[in-house]
Coordinates of C-alpha atoms and ligand atoms in Angstrom, one line a residue:
M163 CA 104.1 129.4 123.6
E164 CA 106.0 128.9 120.3
I165 CA 106.5 125.3 119.1
L166 CA 109.3 124.3 116.8
A167 CA 108.3 121.7 114.1
F168 CA 111.1 119.9 112.3
G169 CA 110.9 118.0 109.0
V170 CA 107.8 119.8 107.7
Q171 CA 107.0 119.1 104.0
A172 CA 105.7 121.9 101.9
D173 CA 102.2 120.3 101.7
E174 CA 102.2 119.8 105.4
K175 CA 103.1 123.4 106.5
P176 CA 99.7 125.1 105.9
L177 CA 97.9 122.2 107.7
I178 CA 100.2 122.5 110.7
E179 CA 99.9 126.3 110.8
H180 CA 96.1 126.1 110.5
A181 CA 95.7 123.4 113.1
F182 CA 97.8 125.3 115.7
Q183 CA 96.4 128.8 115.0
D184 CA 93.9 129.0 117.9
H185 CA 96.4 127.4 120.3
H186 CA 100.1 128.2 119.9
E187 CA 102.5 129.8 117.6
V188 CA 104.4 127.3 115.4
R189 CA 107.6 127.7 113.6
C190 CA 108.0 125.1 110.7
L191 CA 111.4 124.0 109.5
D192 CA 112.0 121.7 106.5
V193 CA 115.2 120.3 108.0
F194 CA 115.0 117.1 109.9
L195 CA 115.8 116.8 113.6
N196 CA 119.3 115.3 114.1
E197 CA 122.6 116.0 115.8
D198 CA 123.4 118.9 113.4
T199 CA 120.0 120.6 113.7
A200 CA 119.1 119.9 117.4
P201 CA 120.8 123.1 118.6
I202 CA 118.2 125.2 116.7
A203 CA 115.7 124.0 119.3
A204 CA 117.4 125.8 122.2
G205 CA 114.7 127.7 124.1
Y206 CA 111.8 125.7 122.7
E207 CA 110.0 123.7 125.4
I208 CA 108.0 121.8 122.8
V209 CA 109.5 120.3 119.7
S210 CA 107.7 118.3 117.0
S211 CA 109.6 115.8 115.0
S212 CA 108.9 113.7 111.9
V213 CA 109.4 110.1 110.9
N214 CA 113.1 110.4 109.9
A215 CA 114.2 112.4 112.9
E216 CA 117.1 110.7 114.7
L217 CA 116.3 111.1 118.4
D218 CA 119.2 109.2 119.9
A219 CA 121.0 110.0 123.1
P220 CA 123.2 112.9 121.8
V221 CA 120.2 114.6 120.1
L222 CA 118.0 114.2 123.2
E223 CA 120.7 115.5 125.5
T224 CA 121.2 118.6 123.3
L225 CA 117.4 119.2 123.3
A226 CA 117.2 118.8 127.1
A227 CA 120.1 121.1 127.6
G228 CA 118.3 123.7 125.5
G229 CA 115.2 123.5 127.6
T230 CA 113.0 121.1 125.5
R231 CA 110.6 119.2 127.8
M232 CA 108.2 117.6 125.2
I233 CA 108.6 115.9 121.9
A234 CA 105.5 115.6 119.7
Q235 CA 106.4 112.9 117.1
R236 CA 104.2 113.1 114.0
S237 CA 104.2 109.4 113.2
T238 CA 102.9 106.1 114.5
G239 CA 106.3 104.3 114.5
F240 CA 108.7 105.5 117.2
N241 CA 111.7 103.2 116.5
N242 CA 113.7 106.4 115.9
I243 CA 113.4 107.6 119.5
D244 CA 115.5 106.4 122.4
L245 CA 112.7 106.4 124.9
R246 CA 114.9 105.2 127.8
V247 CA 117.1 108.3 127.4
A248 CA 114.1 110.6 127.0
E249 CA 112.6 109.2 130.2
R250 CA 115.9 109.6 132.0
L251 CA 116.0 113.2 130.9
G252 CA 112.5 113.8 132.2
M253 CA 111.0 114.5 128.8
T254 CA 107.5 113.7 127.7
V255 CA 107.3 112.0 124.3
A256 CA 104.0 111.5 122.4
R257 CA 103.3 110.0 119.0
V258 CA 100.2 109.6 116.8
S259 CA 98.9 106.1 117.7
Y260 CA 96.1 106.2 115.1
Y261 CA 95.6 107.8 111.7
S262 CA 94.2 106.5 108.5
P263 CA 95.5 102.9 108.1
Y264 CA 93.9 103.1 104.6
A265 CA 96.6 105.5 103.5
V266 CA 99.4 103.0 104.1
A267 CA 97.4 99.9 103.1
E268 CA 96.3 101.4 99.8
F269 CA 99.9 102.4 99.1
A270 CA 101.1 98.9 99.8
W271 CA 98.6 97.7 97.3
T272 CA 99.8 100.4 94.8
L273 CA 103.3 98.9 95.0
A274 CA 102.1 95.3 94.8
L275 CA 99.9 96.0 91.7
A276 CA 102.6 98.2 90.0
V277 CA 105.3 95.6 90.3
N278 CA 102.9 92.8 89.3
R279 CA 101.7 94.5 86.2
R280 CA 105.0 96.3 85.3
I281 CA 103.3 99.7 85.4
V282 CA 106.4 101.8 85.6
R283 CA 108.1 100.0 82.7
A284 CA 104.8 100.2 80.6
A285 CA 104.5 103.9 81.2
T286 CA 108.1 104.5 80.3
R287 CA 107.6 102.6 77.1
T288 CA 104.4 104.4 76.0
R289 CA 106.1 107.8 76.6
D290 CA 108.6 106.6 74.0
F291 CA 105.8 105.4 71.7
D292 CA 107.1 101.8 72.2
F293 CA 103.8 99.9 72.4
R294 CA 105.2 96.3 72.7
L295 CA 103.9 94.0 75.4
D296 CA 107.1 91.8 75.8
G297 CA 108.2 91.8 79.4
L298 CA 104.9 93.3 80.7
M299 CA 103.2 90.0 81.6
G300 CA 101.7 90.0 85.2
R301 CA 99.7 87.4 87.1
D302 CA 96.1 87.3 88.3
L303 CA 95.9 87.9 92.0
H304 CA 92.5 86.3 92.3
G305 CA 92.8 82.9 93.7
R306 CA 96.4 83.4 94.8
T307 CA 97.6 83.7 98.4
A308 CA 98.4 86.9 100.3
G309 CA 100.6 86.6 103.4
V310 CA 100.2 89.5 105.9
L311 CA 103.0 89.8 108.5
G312 CA 101.4 92.0 111.2
T313 CA 97.6 92.1 111.2
G314 CA 97.0 95.2 113.2
K315 CA 95.3 98.3 111.8
I316 CA 97.2 98.5 108.6
G317 CA 97.6 94.8 108.1
E318 CA 93.8 94.4 108.5
A319 CA 93.1 97.2 106.0
F320 CA 95.5 95.5 103.6
A321 CA 93.8 92.1 104.2
R322 CA 90.4 93.6 103.4
I323 CA 91.6 94.7 100.0
A324 CA 93.2 91.3 99.4
H325 CA 89.9 89.7 100.3
G326 CA 88.2 92.0 97.7
F327 CA 90.6 90.6 95.1
G328 CA 89.5 87.1 96.0
M329 CA 92.8 86.1 97.5
R330 CA 93.4 83.4 100.1
L331 CA 94.7 85.0 103.3
L332 CA 97.4 83.9 105.6
G333 CA 98.4 85.9 108.7
W334 CA 101.2 86.0 111.2
D335 CA 101.1 88.1 114.4
V336 CA 101.7 87.7 118.1
A337 CA 98.0 88.5 118.6
E338 CA 95.3 87.3 116.2
N339 CA 92.9 90.0 114.9
P340 CA 89.3 88.7 115.0
A341 CA 88.4 91.0 112.1
C342 CA 91.0 89.3 109.9
A343 CA 89.9 85.8 111.0
E344 CA 86.4 86.8 109.9
L345 CA 87.7 87.6 106.5
G346 CA 88.9 84.0 106.3
M347 CA 92.5 84.6 107.3
R348 CA 94.3 81.6 108.6
Y349 CA 97.0 82.3 111.1
V350 CA 100.1 80.2 110.5
D351 CA 103.8 80.3 111.5
K352 CA 106.1 82.6 109.6
D353 CA 107.8 79.9 107.6
Q354 CA 104.6 78.5 106.4
L355 CA 103.3 81.9 105.4
L356 CA 106.5 82.7 103.5
A357 CA 106.5 79.3 101.8
E358 CA 102.8 79.5 100.6
S359 CA 102.3 83.2 99.8
D360 CA 102.4 84.7 96.3
L361 CA 102.3 88.2 97.9
V362 CA 104.0 88.9 101.2
S363 CA 103.3 92.3 102.8
L364 CA 105.0 93.6 106.0
H365 CA 103.0 95.5 108.6
V366 CA 104.7 94.8 112.0
P367 CA 106.5 97.6 113.8
L368 CA 110.3 97.7 113.9
M369 CA 111.6 96.6 117.2
P370 CA 114.6 94.4 118.3
Q371 CA 112.4 91.3 117.8
T372 CA 111.5 92.3 114.3
Q373 CA 114.8 93.7 113.1
H374 CA 115.6 91.8 109.8
L375 CA 112.5 89.8 110.1
I376 CA 113.0 89.1 106.4
D377 CA 116.6 88.0 106.5
A378 CA 118.4 85.7 104.0
A379 CA 116.7 82.6 105.4
A380 CA 113.3 84.2 105.2
L381 CA 113.9 85.3 101.6
K382 CA 115.0 81.8 100.7
A383 CA 111.8 80.4 102.2
M384 CA 109.7 82.5 99.9
K385 CA 108.5 81.4 96.5
D386 CA 110.8 82.3 93.6
D387 CA 108.0 84.2 91.9
A388 CA 106.6 85.9 95.0
I389 CA 106.0 89.6 95.4
L390 CA 107.4 91.3 98.5
V391 CA 106.1 94.6 99.7
N392 CA 107.5 96.6 102.7
S393 CA 105.6 99.7 103.6
S394 CA 106.3 99.4 107.4
R395 CA 109.9 100.1 108.3
G396 CA 113.1 99.5 106.3
G397 CA 114.9 97.6 109.2
L398 CA 112.4 94.7 108.8
V399 CA 114.3 93.6 105.7
D400 CA 118.0 92.7 105.4
T401 CA 118.5 94.7 102.2
A402 CA 121.9 93.2 101.4
A403 CA 120.4 89.7 101.5
L404 CA 117.5 90.9 99.3
V405 CA 119.9 92.2 96.7
A406 CA 121.7 88.9 96.8
E407 CA 118.4 87.0 96.0
L408 CA 117.5 89.5 93.3
R409 CA 120.8 89.0 91.6
E410 CA 119.8 85.3 91.4
G411 CA 116.8 86.4 89.4
R412 CA 114.3 85.7 92.1
F413 CA 110.9 87.3 92.8
T414 CA 108.2 88.7 90.4
G415 CA 108.5 92.0 92.1
V416 CA 109.6 93.9 95.2
G417 CA 108.0 97.1 96.3
L418 CA 109.7 99.1 99.0
D419 CA 108.4 102.3 100.5
V420 CA 111.0 102.2 103.3
Y421 CA 114.7 101.3 103.4
E422 CA 116.8 100.5 106.4
S423 CA 119.3 103.3 105.7
E424 CA 116.8 105.8 104.4
A425 CA 117.6 108.5 107.0
G426 CA 119.7 111.3 105.4
L427 CA 118.3 110.2 101.9
F428 CA 114.5 109.9 101.9
F429 CA 112.6 113.2 101.7
L430 CA 115.6 115.0 100.3
D431 CA 116.7 115.8 96.7
K432 CA 119.9 113.9 96.2
S433 CA 119.6 113.9 92.4
L434 CA 122.8 116.0 91.8
E435 CA 124.9 114.0 94.2
A436 CA 126.9 110.8 93.9
I437 CA 125.0 108.2 96.0
E438 CA 127.4 106.6 98.4
D439 CA 124.9 103.8 99.4
D440 CA 125.9 101.0 97.1
T441 CA 123.1 98.7 98.3
L442 CA 120.4 101.3 97.5
A443 CA 122.1 102.1 94.2
R444 CA 122.1 98.4 93.2
L445 CA 118.5 97.9 94.5
V446 CA 117.0 100.5 92.1
T447 CA 118.7 98.9 89.1
F448 CA 116.6 95.7 89.2
P449 CA 113.8 95.9 86.7
N450 CA 111.4 94.1 89.1
V451 CA 112.0 96.5 92.1
L452 CA 110.2 99.7 92.8
V453 CA 111.4 102.0 95.6
T454 CA 109.5 105.0 96.9
S455 CA 110.6 107.4 99.6
H456 CA 108.4 106.7 102.6
Q457 CA 105.3 108.2 101.1
A458 CA 102.7 105.5 102.1
Y459 CA 101.2 107.8 104.8
Y460 CA 101.2 110.8 102.6
T461 CA 97.6 111.4 101.9
E462 CA 95.6 114.6 102.7
D463 CA 93.4 112.6 105.0
A464 CA 96.2 111.0 107.0
L465 CA 98.2 114.2 107.2
R466 CA 95.1 116.1 108.6
Q467 CA 94.7 113.4 111.2
I468 CA 98.4 113.3 112.1
V469 CA 98.4 117.1 112.6
A470 CA 95.2 117.2 114.6
A471 CA 96.5 114.4 116.9
T472 CA 99.8 116.3 117.3
V473 CA 97.9 119.5 118.4
R474 CA 95.9 117.4 120.9
N475 CA 99.2 115.8 122.2
V476 CA 100.6 119.3 122.7
L477 CA 97.4 120.6 124.4
D478 CA 97.4 117.5 126.7
Y479 CA 101.0 118.1 127.7
T480 CA 100.4 121.8 128.5
A481 CA 97.2 120.8 130.5
G482 CA 99.0 118.0 132.3
R483 CA 96.7 115.4 130.8
R484 CA 97.7 111.9 129.7
S485 CA 96.5 110.0 126.7
E486 CA 97.2 106.7 124.9
N487 CA 99.6 108.7 122.6
V488 CA 102.1 109.3 125.4
L489 CA 105.1 107.0 125.2
V490 CA 107.1 108.4 128.2
P491 CA 106.8 109.1 131.0
H492 CA 105.2 105.7 131.7
S493 CA 102.1 106.0 133.8
Ligands
NAD679 N1 105.3 103.8 105.3 C1 104.6 104.6 106.0 O1 104.3 105.7 105.7 C2 104.0 104.1 107.4 C3 103.0 104.9 108.0 C4 102.4 104.4 109.2 C5 102.9 103.3 109.8 N2 103.9 102.6 109.2 C6 104.4 101.3 109.9 O2 103.4 100.4 109.9 C7 103.5 99.7 111.2 C8 102.1 99.1 111.6 O3 101.2 100.1 111.9 P1 99.8 99.8 112.5 O4 99.1 101.1 112.7 O5 99.1 98.7 111.7 O6 100.2 99.2 113.9 P2 99.4 98.2 114.9 O7 100.0 98.4 116.2 O8 97.9 98.4 114.7 O9 99.7 96.8 114.3 C9 101.0 96.2 114.4 C10 100.8 94.7 114.6 O10 102.1 94.1 114.7 C11 102.0 93.0 115.7 N3 103.3 92.8 116.3 C12 104.0 93.6 117.1 N4 105.1 93.0 117.4 C13 105.2 91.8 116.8 C14 106.1 90.8 116.8 N5 107.2 90.8 117.5 N6 105.8 89.7 116.0 C15 104.7 89.6 115.4 N7 103.7 90.6 115.3 C16 104.0 91.7 116.1 C17 101.0 93.6 116.7 O11 100.4 92.5 117.4 C18 100.0 94.3 115.8 O12 98.9 93.4 115.4 C19 104.0 100.8 112.1 O13 104.6 100.3 113.3 C20 104.9 101.6 111.3 O14 106.2 101.1 111.4 C21 104.5 103.0 108.0

């Protein structure tokens, strides 16, 4: 059988082709799966989609009409897939429930450290042979407080690094993680975490209950000199409210690997176009903000694991087996 994979990055293509070689043919496309591209999938029973695919009702209906029966999503998060519609259409949807949490946690730390120590500004200056230190002052993290919202696999990996820095740990989650408690993490309510943390890092999934978890009120509850890092999903933060706070001169730094309106922008070269998104355009002008384009997962190790799990998901589907990666049909 030939599988159609959408949204394949150049680095990812050889990994996908190699992983599928003993099993199925695979055709890799760099375009993302959305309403415009879904008709390409006509005749493909199995389609693999990437993190920024828009698998809403019209796209799923187009896929089903073209004969697609299985979607192998190459990410952990699945907030981009309308599972109810997929189930109604009788499709199987599988995701990758586990891959290196270190890839994302280490990247969240990369953002936190870069904004704290003004690394981008410093590197830009030294390229210009401007060796002044004015405006580059950061703060020790040792002895300060890290607040982790979502203490699952990635939140735990993030907390372990914070522990290594000698930080006090606060956590917020619907379920306490004993491994985090063992590190000395104290679980508190969200307001207390926001009020006491010098560094706030988001690691909960995006779902209706967590949409705009960091809204205007949450931002106001944070310390004026806090660092905010979001490497989970853009919709967790009300970006317009964040811009309003940044305009007031608040926060030591903000590191964002995700953005609520990233679909149609992230992973693409828009450098020659006029950016229509005024919120994003304003966001990147703040000297204390660093935006990256959803690259936290993008390590060789994580990609290999994602691709291997995707192959397993496809083989499970063709053999009629279920695994913990299957989102629909519900067992
Ligand atoms: N930027 C990237 O490249 C990237 C890559 C992978 C994952 N992610 C994001 O990171 C998220 C976390 O991944 P993970 O592997 O740690 O997931 P996980 O399931 O191990 O952890 C998620 C945690 O959030 C908690 N949680 C769920 N709903 C909650 C709620 N309503 N209130 C409070 N806590 C809640 C869960 O109890 C769990 O402890 C993913 O959902 C995904 O959105 C981003």
